[in-house]
Coordinates of C-alpha atoms and ligand atoms in Angstrom, one line a residue:
M1 CA -41.5 36.1 57.6
D2 CA -44.3 38.0 59.3
I3 CA -47.7 37.1 57.6
S4 CA -48.7 40.8 57.2
L5 CA -45.4 41.7 55.7
Y6 CA -45.8 38.7 53.3
L7 CA -49.3 39.9 52.3
L8 CA -48.0 43.4 51.7
F9 CA -45.2 42.2 49.6
K10 CA -47.5 40.0 47.6
T11 CA -50.0 42.8 47.1
I12 CA -47.2 45.1 45.8
L13 CA -45.9 42.4 43.5
I14 CA -49.4 41.8 42.1
G15 CA -49.9 45.5 41.7
I16 CA -46.6 45.8 39.7
V17 CA -47.6 42.9 37.5
V18 CA -51.0 44.4 36.8
L19 CA -49.4 47.7 36.0
I20 CA -47.0 46.1 33.6
V21 CA -49.7 44.1 31.9
Y22 CA -51.9 47.3 31.7
A23 CA -48.9 49.2 30.1
V24 CA -48.2 46.5 27.6
V25 CA -51.8 46.1 26.6
K26 CA -52.1 49.9 26.3
F27 CA -49.0 50.1 24.2
Y28 CA -50.1 47.2 22.0
L29 CA -53.5 48.9 21.4
H30 CA -51.9 52.2 20.7
V31 CA -49.6 50.6 18.1
R32 CA -52.6 48.8 16.5
R33 CA -54.7 51.9 16.4
V34 CA -51.9 54.0 14.8
E35 CA -51.1 51.2 12.3
A36 CA -54.8 51.1 11.3
R37 CA -54.6 54.8 10.4
F38 CA -51.5 54.3 8.2
K39 CA -52.6 51.0 6.7
G40 CA -50.9 50.2 3.5
I41 CA -48.3 53.0 3.8
R42 CA -44.7 51.9 3.6
T43 CA -42.6 52.9 6.6
P44 CA -38.8 53.2 6.6
P45 CA -37.0 50.6 8.8
F46 CA -37.5 51.1 12.5
H47 CA -36.6 49.7 15.9
W48 CA -39.7 48.3 17.8
L49 CA -39.2 50.6 20.8
L50 CA -36.6 53.3 19.7
G51 CA -38.4 54.0 16.5
S52 CA -37.1 55.1 13.1
F53 CA -34.5 57.7 14.0
S54 CA -32.4 55.0 15.7
Q55 CA -32.0 53.5 12.2
F56 CA -30.8 56.8 10.6
P57 CA -27.0 57.3 9.9
K58 CA -25.2 58.5 13.0
D59 CA -23.2 61.3 11.4
P60 CA -25.1 64.7 11.0
T61 CA -24.5 65.0 7.3
G62 CA -25.7 61.4 6.7
R63 CA -28.8 62.0 8.8
I64 CA -29.9 65.1 6.8
L65 CA -29.2 63.3 3.5
H66 CA -31.2 60.4 4.8
F67 CA -34.3 62.6 5.1
I68 CA -34.1 63.3 1.3
K69 CA -33.8 59.6 0.6
I70 CA -36.8 58.5 2.7
C71 CA -38.9 61.4 1.5
N72 CA -38.2 60.5 -2.2
E73 CA -38.7 56.8 -1.6
Y74 CA -41.5 56.5 1.0
E75 CA -43.7 59.6 0.4
E76 CA -47.3 58.7 -0.1
D77 CA -50.3 61.1 -0.1
G78 CA -47.8 64.0 0.7
I79 CA -46.4 62.4 3.9
V80 CA -43.8 59.9 5.2
F81 CA -44.9 58.0 8.3
L82 CA -42.3 57.3 10.9
W83 CA -42.3 55.8 14.4
G84 CA -40.7 58.0 17.1
F85 CA -39.3 57.1 20.4
F86 CA -41.7 54.7 22.3
R87 CA -43.8 54.4 19.1
R88 CA -44.9 58.0 18.9
P89 CA -46.4 58.7 15.5
I90 CA -44.4 61.2 13.4
V91 CA -45.6 62.4 10.1
I92 CA -43.2 64.2 7.7
A93 CA -44.9 66.7 5.4
C94 CA -42.6 67.0 2.4
T95 CA -44.8 68.0 -0.6
P96 CA -46.3 71.4 -1.4
E97 CA -49.8 70.0 -0.7
S98 CA -49.0 68.6 2.8
M99 CA -46.9 71.6 3.6
A100 CA -49.8 73.9 2.8
R101 CA -52.3 71.7 4.8
I102 CA -50.3 71.8 8.0
S103 CA -48.9 75.4 7.6
K104 CA -52.4 76.8 7.3
S105 CA -53.7 74.9 10.4
N106 CA -53.4 76.1 13.9
A107 CA -51.5 73.0 15.1
P108 CA -49.3 74.3 18.0
K109 CA -45.5 74.1 18.3
S110 CA -44.5 70.9 20.0
R111 CA -42.8 71.4 23.4
G112 CA -42.1 67.7 24.0
L113 CA -38.8 65.9 24.7
M114 CA -37.3 66.5 21.2
G115 CA -38.8 70.0 20.8
V116 CA -36.2 72.7 20.4
Y117 CA -39.0 75.1 21.6
R118 CA -38.9 73.4 25.0
M119 CA -35.1 73.8 25.2
I120 CA -35.1 77.4 24.3
E121 CA -37.9 78.4 26.6
P122 CA -35.6 79.2 29.6
W123 CA -34.0 81.8 27.3
L124 CA -36.9 83.1 25.2
G125 CA -39.8 82.4 27.5
E126 CA -43.1 82.6 25.7
G127 CA -41.8 84.8 23.0
L128 CA -43.4 84.8 19.5
L129 CA -41.4 81.7 18.3
V130 CA -42.5 79.5 21.3
A131 CA -45.9 80.8 22.2
N132 CA -49.1 79.2 21.1
G133 CA -52.9 80.1 20.9
Q134 CA -54.3 83.4 22.1
K135 CA -51.0 84.7 23.5
W136 CA -49.2 84.1 20.2
A137 CA -52.1 85.7 18.2
R138 CA -52.1 88.9 20.4
N139 CA -48.3 89.3 20.3
R140 CA -48.1 88.6 16.6
R141 CA -50.6 91.4 16.0
L142 CA -48.6 93.7 18.3
L143 CA -45.3 93.0 16.8
T144 CA -46.3 93.1 13.1
P145 CA -45.7 96.9 12.9
A146 CA -42.1 96.4 13.9
F147 CA -41.5 94.9 10.5
H148 CA -43.2 97.6 8.5
F149 CA -41.1 98.9 5.6
D150 CA -40.9 102.3 7.2
I151 CA -39.2 100.8 10.2
L152 CA -37.0 98.4 8.1
K153 CA -35.8 101.1 5.7
P154 CA -33.4 102.9 8.1
Y155 CA -31.8 99.6 9.1
T156 CA -29.9 99.8 5.8
N157 CA -27.5 102.1 7.7
V158 CA -26.9 99.3 10.2
F159 CA -26.5 96.7 7.4
N160 CA -23.9 98.8 5.6
A161 CA -21.9 99.8 8.7
S162 CA -21.6 96.2 9.9
A163 CA -20.9 94.8 6.4
D164 CA -18.1 97.5 6.1
V165 CA -16.5 96.1 9.3
L166 CA -16.6 92.6 7.8
V167 CA -15.1 93.8 4.6
A168 CA -12.3 95.4 6.5
K169 CA -11.7 92.2 8.4
L170 CA -11.6 90.2 5.2
K171 CA -9.2 92.6 3.5
S172 CA -6.6 91.5 6.0
K173 CA -7.3 87.9 5.1
A174 CA -6.9 88.7 1.5
A175 CA -3.6 90.5 2.1
S176 CA -2.2 87.6 4.1
N177 CA -3.8 85.0 1.9
D178 CA -5.0 83.2 5.0
R179 CA -8.0 80.8 4.9
F180 CA -10.8 81.7 7.3
D181 CA -14.0 80.3 8.5
V182 CA -16.8 82.1 6.6
F183 CA -19.5 81.0 9.0
Q184 CA -17.9 82.3 12.2
N185 CA -17.1 85.7 10.6
V186 CA -20.6 86.1 9.1
L187 CA -22.1 85.1 12.4
L188 CA -20.5 87.9 14.3
C189 CA -21.6 90.3 11.6
T190 CA -25.2 89.2 11.7
L191 CA -25.2 89.2 15.5
E192 CA -23.9 92.8 15.5
I193 CA -26.6 93.8 13.1
I194 CA -29.5 92.2 15.1
L195 CA -28.1 93.6 18.4
K196 CA -28.2 97.1 16.9
C197 CA -31.6 96.7 15.4
A198 CA -33.2 95.0 18.4
F199 CA -32.0 97.5 21.1
S200 CA -29.3 99.7 19.7
Y201 CA -26.6 97.8 21.4
E202 CA -23.8 99.7 19.9
K203 CA -20.7 97.8 21.1
D204 CA -18.2 96.7 18.5
I205 CA -19.1 93.1 18.3
Q206 CA -17.2 92.0 15.3
Q207 CA -13.8 93.1 16.5
S208 CA -14.3 92.3 20.2
G209 CA -16.7 89.4 19.5
D210 CA -14.6 86.7 21.1
T211 CA -14.2 88.7 24.3
N212 CA -17.5 90.5 24.7
P213 CA -19.3 88.8 27.6
Y214 CA -22.7 89.2 26.1
V215 CA -21.6 87.7 22.8
K216 CA -19.9 84.9 24.6
A217 CA -23.0 84.1 26.6
V218 CA -25.3 84.2 23.5
N219 CA -22.9 81.9 21.6
R220 CA -22.7 79.5 24.5
I221 CA -26.5 79.4 24.7
T222 CA -26.9 78.5 21.0
D223 CA -24.0 76.1 21.1
S224 CA -25.6 74.2 24.1
L225 CA -28.8 73.7 22.1
F226 CA -26.8 72.2 19.4
H227 CA -24.9 70.1 22.0
R228 CA -28.2 68.6 23.2
F229 CA -29.1 67.3 19.8
L230 CA -25.6 65.9 19.3
Y231 CA -25.8 64.0 22.6
P232 CA -29.5 62.9 22.8
Y233 CA -29.3 61.9 26.5
M234 CA -28.9 65.6 27.1
L235 CA -32.5 66.1 25.9
F236 CA -33.6 65.0 29.4
D237 CA -33.6 68.2 31.5
F238 CA -32.7 66.4 34.7
I239 CA -29.5 65.1 33.0
F240 CA -28.7 68.3 31.1
Y241 CA -29.0 70.7 34.0
N242 CA -26.7 68.5 36.1
T243 CA -23.9 68.8 33.6
S244 CA -21.4 71.6 33.3
V245 CA -23.0 72.7 30.0
G246 CA -26.4 72.8 31.5
R247 CA -25.3 74.8 34.5
Q248 CA -23.5 77.2 32.3
F249 CA -26.6 77.5 30.1
K250 CA -28.6 78.6 33.1
K251 CA -26.0 81.1 34.2
D252 CA -25.7 82.5 30.6
C253 CA -29.5 82.8 30.4
N254 CA -29.6 84.8 33.6
F255 CA -26.8 87.1 32.4
V256 CA -28.3 87.7 29.0
H257 CA -31.6 88.5 30.7
S258 CA -30.0 90.9 33.1
V259 CA -28.3 92.8 30.2
A260 CA -31.6 93.1 28.3
E261 CA -33.5 94.1 31.4
E262 CA -31.1 96.9 32.1
I263 CA -31.4 98.3 28.6
I264 CA -35.2 97.9 28.7
H265 CA -35.4 99.6 32.1
K266 CA -33.3 102.6 30.9
R267 CA -35.3 102.9 27.7
K268 CA -38.6 102.7 29.6
K269 CA -37.5 105.5 31.9
A270 CA -36.6 107.6 28.9
L271 CA -39.9 107.0 27.2
D272 CA -41.8 107.7 30.4
G273 CA -39.9 111.0 30.6
G274 CA -41.6 112.4 27.5
E275 CA -43.3 111.2 24.4
N276 CA -40.5 110.5 22.0
V277 CA -37.5 111.3 24.2
A278 CA -35.8 108.0 23.6
L279 CA -36.2 108.4 19.9
E280 CA -34.8 111.9 19.6
G281 CA -31.3 112.1 18.4
K282 CA -31.3 108.4 17.4
R283 CA -30.7 107.5 13.8
Y284 CA -33.4 104.8 13.7
V285 CA -36.3 103.4 15.7
D286 CA -35.3 100.0 17.0
F287 CA -37.4 97.0 17.8
L288 CA -37.3 97.9 21.5
D289 CA -39.0 101.3 20.8
I290 CA -41.8 99.5 18.9
L291 CA -42.2 96.8 21.6
L292 CA -42.4 99.4 24.4
T293 CA -44.9 101.6 22.7
A294 CA -47.2 98.8 21.2
R295 CA -50.8 98.7 22.5
D296 CA -53.6 96.2 21.8
E297 CA -57.2 97.0 21.2
E298 CA -57.8 97.6 24.9
G299 CA -54.8 99.9 25.1
V300 CA -52.7 97.3 27.0
G301 CA -49.0 97.0 26.2
L302 CA -46.6 94.2 26.6
S303 CA -45.3 93.5 30.2
S304 CA -41.6 93.9 30.9
L305 CA -41.1 90.2 30.7
E306 CA -42.9 89.9 27.4
V307 CA -40.7 92.7 26.0
R308 CA -37.6 90.9 27.1
N309 CA -38.8 87.6 25.7
E310 CA -39.5 89.2 22.3
V311 CA -36.1 91.1 22.2
D312 CA -34.4 87.8 23.0
T313 CA -36.5 86.0 20.4
F314 CA -35.5 88.4 17.6
L315 CA -31.9 88.0 18.7
F316 CA -32.0 84.2 18.4
E317 CA -34.1 84.0 15.3
G318 CA -32.4 87.0 13.7
H319 CA -28.7 86.1 13.7
D320 CA -28.0 82.3 13.4
T321 CA -30.6 82.1 10.6
T322 CA -29.2 84.9 8.4
A323 CA -25.6 83.8 9.1
S324 CA -26.5 80.3 7.9
A325 CA -28.2 81.7 4.8
I326 CA -25.4 84.1 3.8
S327 CA -22.6 81.6 4.5
W328 CA -24.2 78.8 2.4
I329 CA -25.0 81.2 -0.4
L330 CA -21.4 82.3 -0.5
Y331 CA -20.4 78.6 -0.5
S332 CA -22.5 77.9 -3.6
L333 CA -21.1 81.0 -5.3
A334 CA -17.6 80.0 -4.5
E335 CA -18.3 76.6 -5.9
H336 CA -19.7 78.2 -9.1
P337 CA -17.4 81.0 -10.2
E338 CA -19.6 81.8 -13.2
Y339 CA -22.5 82.7 -11.0
Q340 CA -20.3 84.6 -8.6
R341 CA -19.0 86.7 -11.6
K342 CA -22.5 87.3 -12.8
C343 CA -23.5 88.6 -9.3
Q344 CA -20.4 90.8 -9.1
Q345 CA -21.2 92.3 -12.5
E346 CA -24.8 93.1 -11.4
V347 CA -23.6 94.6 -8.1
D348 CA -21.0 96.7 -10.0
Q349 CA -23.6 97.9 -12.3
V350 CA -26.0 98.9 -9.5
L351 CA -23.3 100.7 -7.5
Q352 CA -21.4 102.2 -10.5
G353 CA -20.6 105.9 -10.5
R354 CA -21.1 106.4 -6.8
D355 CA -18.7 107.9 -4.3
S356 CA -19.1 105.0 -1.9
D357 CA -20.3 101.4 -1.9
F358 CA -23.3 102.3 0.3
V359 CA -26.1 99.9 -0.6
E360 CA -29.4 101.9 -0.6
W361 CA -32.8 100.6 0.3
S362 CA -33.9 101.5 -3.3
D363 CA -31.1 99.2 -4.7
M364 CA -32.7 96.1 -3.2
P365 CA -35.1 95.3 -6.2
K366 CA -32.3 96.0 -8.6
F367 CA -30.3 92.9 -7.4
E368 CA -32.3 90.6 -9.6
F369 CA -29.8 87.9 -10.3
L370 CA -28.3 88.1 -6.8
T371 CA -31.9 87.5 -5.5
Q372 CA -32.2 84.4 -7.7
C373 CA -28.9 83.1 -6.1
I374 CA -30.1 83.9 -2.6
K375 CA -33.4 82.0 -3.2
E376 CA -31.6 79.1 -4.8
G377 CA -29.1 79.0 -1.9
M378 CA -31.9 79.0 0.6
R379 CA -33.6 76.2 -1.4
L380 CA -30.5 74.1 -1.7
H381 CA -29.2 74.5 1.9
A382 CA -32.4 75.4 3.9
P383 CA -31.1 77.6 6.7
V384 CA -33.9 76.4 8.9
P385 CA -34.2 72.8 7.8
I386 CA -37.1 71.4 10.0
V387 CA -39.8 72.8 12.1
N388 CA -42.3 70.8 14.1
R389 CA -46.0 70.9 15.1
E390 CA -48.1 68.7 17.3
V391 CA -51.6 67.8 16.3
K392 CA -53.9 68.0 19.3
E393 CA -56.9 66.6 17.6
D394 CA -57.3 64.0 14.8
F395 CA -56.1 65.7 11.6
E396 CA -56.4 64.9 7.9
I397 CA -53.6 65.2 5.4
G398 CA -53.9 63.9 1.8
G399 CA -56.9 61.7 2.8
R400 CA -54.9 60.2 5.7
N401 CA -56.3 60.4 9.2
I402 CA -53.4 61.5 11.5
P403 CA -54.1 60.6 15.2
A404 CA -54.1 63.3 17.9
G405 CA -50.8 63.5 19.6
S406 CA -48.7 62.9 16.5
I407 CA -45.8 65.1 15.7
V408 CA -46.0 66.7 12.2
Q409 CA -42.6 67.6 10.9
L410 CA -42.5 70.4 8.3
N411 CA -39.4 69.2 6.6
I412 CA -38.4 72.2 4.6
W413 CA -35.1 70.6 3.7
A414 CA -36.7 67.5 2.2
L415 CA -39.4 69.5 0.4
H416 CA -36.6 71.6 -1.2
H417 CA -35.1 68.3 -2.4
K418 CA -38.2 66.5 -3.5
E419 CA -37.5 65.0 -6.9
S420 CA -41.1 65.2 -8.1
V421 CA -41.0 69.0 -7.4
W422 CA -37.5 70.1 -8.3
G423 CA -36.3 67.3 -10.6
P424 CA -33.5 64.8 -10.4
D425 CA -30.9 67.6 -10.3
H426 CA -32.2 68.9 -7.0
M427 CA -28.8 68.8 -5.4
E428 CA -27.4 71.2 -7.9
F429 CA -27.2 75.0 -7.5
K430 CA -29.2 76.5 -10.4
P431 CA -30.3 80.1 -9.8
E432 CA -32.3 80.0 -13.0
R433 CA -34.9 78.0 -11.2
F434 CA -35.9 81.3 -9.7
S435 CA -36.1 83.3 -13.0
P436 CA -39.4 85.3 -13.2
E437 CA -40.8 82.8 -15.8
N438 CA -40.1 79.8 -13.6
V439 CA -41.3 81.5 -10.4
D440 CA -44.7 82.1 -12.1
K441 CA -45.1 78.3 -12.5
M442 CA -44.3 77.5 -8.9
S443 CA -46.7 76.4 -6.2
P444 CA -46.7 79.0 -3.3
F445 CA -45.8 76.1 -1.0
Q446 CA -42.9 74.5 -2.8
F447 CA -40.2 77.0 -1.7
V448 CA -40.7 77.8 2.0
P449 CA -37.4 78.8 3.6
F450 CA -39.3 81.1 5.9
S451 CA -42.1 78.5 6.5
A452 CA -45.6 79.5 5.5
G453 CA -49.1 80.3 6.7
P454 CA -49.9 82.3 9.9
R455 CA -46.7 81.1 11.7
N456 CA -44.4 82.1 8.9
C457 CA -41.3 84.1 9.6
I458 CA -42.1 87.6 10.8
G459 CA -38.6 88.8 10.0
Q460 CA -38.4 87.6 6.4
H461 CA -38.2 91.0 4.7
F462 CA -35.6 92.1 7.2
A463 CA -33.7 88.9 6.5
M464 CA -33.9 89.3 2.7
N465 CA -32.7 92.9 2.8
E466 CA -29.9 92.0 5.2
E467 CA -28.8 89.1 3.0
K468 CA -28.8 91.4 -0.1
S469 CA -26.9 94.2 1.6
V470 CA -24.2 92.0 3.1
L471 CA -23.7 89.9 0.0
A472 CA -23.6 92.9 -2.3
K473 CA -20.9 94.5 -0.2
L474 CA -18.9 91.3 0.0
L475 CA -19.1 90.6 -3.7
R476 CA -18.3 94.1 -4.6
N477 CA -15.0 93.8 -2.7
F478 CA -14.0 90.2 -3.0
T479 CA -13.9 87.0 -5.0
F480 CA -14.5 83.9 -2.8
R481 CA -12.7 80.6 -3.4
L482 CA -13.2 77.4 -1.5
D483 CA -10.4 75.8 0.4
T484 CA -10.5 72.5 -1.5
S485 CA -8.4 70.7 1.1
H486 CA -11.3 71.0 3.5
E487 CA -14.6 69.3 3.0
V488 CA -17.6 71.4 4.1
K489 CA -20.1 69.1 5.8
K490 CA -23.7 70.0 6.7
N491 CA -24.7 69.9 10.3
P492 CA -28.4 70.4 10.9
S493 CA -29.5 71.8 14.3
A494 CA -32.0 74.7 14.8
V495 CA -30.2 76.1 11.7
M496 CA -28.1 74.5 9.0
R497 CA -24.5 74.7 10.3
T498 CA -21.3 73.0 9.4
V499 CA -19.6 70.1 11.1
D500 CA -16.2 71.7 11.4
G501 CA -16.2 75.0 9.6
M502 CA -16.5 76.5 6.1
F503 CA -13.1 77.5 5.1
M504 CA -12.4 79.8 2.2
Y505 CA -9.9 82.3 0.7
V506 CA -10.7 85.7 -0.6
E507 CA -9.1 87.8 -3.2
E508 CA -9.6 91.5 -3.3
R509 CA -11.1 92.7 -6.5
N510 CA -9.2 95.4 -8.5
A511 CA -6.5 95.1 -5.8
Ligands
HEM601 C1 -32.6 83.7 6.5 C2 -33.1 84.1 7.6 C3 -34.3 83.5 8.3 C4 -34.9 82.3 8.1 C5 -34.5 81.2 7.0 C6 -36.0 82.2 9.0 C7 -36.9 81.1 9.0 C8 -37.9 81.0 9.9 C9 -38.8 79.9 10.0 C10 -38.7 78.6 9.1 C11 -39.7 80.2 10.9 C12 -40.8 79.2 11.4 C13 -40.4 78.6 12.7 C14 -41.3 77.6 13.3 O1 -42.4 77.4 12.8 O2 -40.9 77.1 14.4 C15 -39.4 81.5 11.5 C16 -40.1 82.1 12.5 C17 -39.8 83.3 13.1 N1 -38.8 84.1 12.7 FE1 -37.5 83.8 11.2 N2 -36.1 83.3 9.8 C18 -35.0 84.1 9.4 C19 -34.8 85.4 9.9 C20 -35.4 86.0 10.9 C21 -35.1 87.3 11.4 C22 -34.0 88.2 10.8 C23 -36.0 87.6 12.4 C24 -36.2 88.8 13.3 C25 -35.6 89.9 13.2 C26 -36.9 86.4 12.5 C27 -37.9 86.2 13.5 C28 -38.7 85.2 13.5 C29 -39.8 85.1 14.5 C30 -40.1 86.0 15.6 C31 -40.4 83.9 14.2 C32 -41.7 83.3 14.9 C33 -42.9 83.8 14.2 C34 -44.2 83.3 14.7 O3 -44.3 82.1 15.1 O4 -45.2 84.1 14.7 N3 -36.5 85.5 11.6 N4 -38.3 82.0 10.8

């Protein structure tokens, strides 16, 4: 062999060995440093390189239940410490105190490998859900008026109209005594609602849902996010975008963007044509009107891209979440006929003596027991089970020093099932937990379906009113019964879904 080639080869080899030794020493020091911070704290079993999640049950229902187990068994000082992939420190906040501590901080959303925020960015861009820092703060200020009660009030027309379509669909199921998937039907209803409220998209989604190209694209986008969690190798972009699902995801994002852009362009033109031209003749001001007219302290509005990102964000956050909440609440009511009856009696009482079943804005506070059931349903099933933050600087929780770079998981699901907070019967549906006397005794951070602190859900009042309107309509018309031949299993992704559907029967009331 040529001597110079030999020397080159030797140098490269030495270089590789030095790099490996450096990486191993660095890795070892990192592990020791993190271990020192969590000295004395018990950790659930973990694989030395793949971390703790590799030791979790493989099936989605088992995984989500496992969080309850470890949070009840291993929690110390408000946290459970886990090792992530390649020994990344992960801290689960699962008590009201630790939840308060991290929710009130300005720790950003994590956009790392496992972060749902990174995966949805090609669709939502830097919309409110994904953005961090100054950009988030400015846009949150600009968007807050969109959720003012005066804006939300007229949406009751939309809630009623879409719930009526759902009722008509279910009447045919009642007549034929066919079982049906509650989740899929409710999902089309909530998608129709948010499309109307976001930008007055008036197409008939619930009847044409399976064929409408926009709905098909949105459904495929959300399904593909879900797919990436089911098959973790898909978390790597270079793999995902080279699969047929990834390529379709890209195509669907482009299509959904083009639809939104066209609507925004038309509305902008109308608004530019005269002060309130776009609003005249319309029954309600939609989110798009607010976004296009919002101005910051310097009189600067949102750019076209920012408007599109926010419209898409409302769409994403505003339909899967409410569909999950409504479906799981119906599930618990079907499981507990006595509570279902009590809700029906209350709805009958509120709506009695009227010509129609229109649920008015002023009815919302009258649904007291229904609201207790809604809250208990959101506690028990946690429509958004987990959200993540990343601490950029060393951070203290419960006297523990959490190193910079750790992921802090706000595990809403585990907090809602913490035995020390909710008692040993935390898996049971008990609406009385939310009676006014019991609510008075609660910590503000023990029930947080909409998260808490500055990055809480901006759409929570919208969501609560939508849930009440749709549920009141459904319970006024039907009694729900579970299909006992089919086990409903939880499947946590960005929202709490089911593994293979939530099948029920309905019976028309007073039929
Ligand atoms: C039952 C229904 C809903 C639940 C359980 C829910 C839950 C949540 C949670 C837990 C977060 C925090 C997410 C995080 O930290 O990553 C959040 C944020 C958000 N939600 Fe909701 N949500 C619901 C409905 C809605 C609706 C109807 C809208 C819009 C119309 C909406 C818009 C948003 C937005 C824009 C954010 C980001 C807020 C920010 O970071 O400033 N949500 N939601």
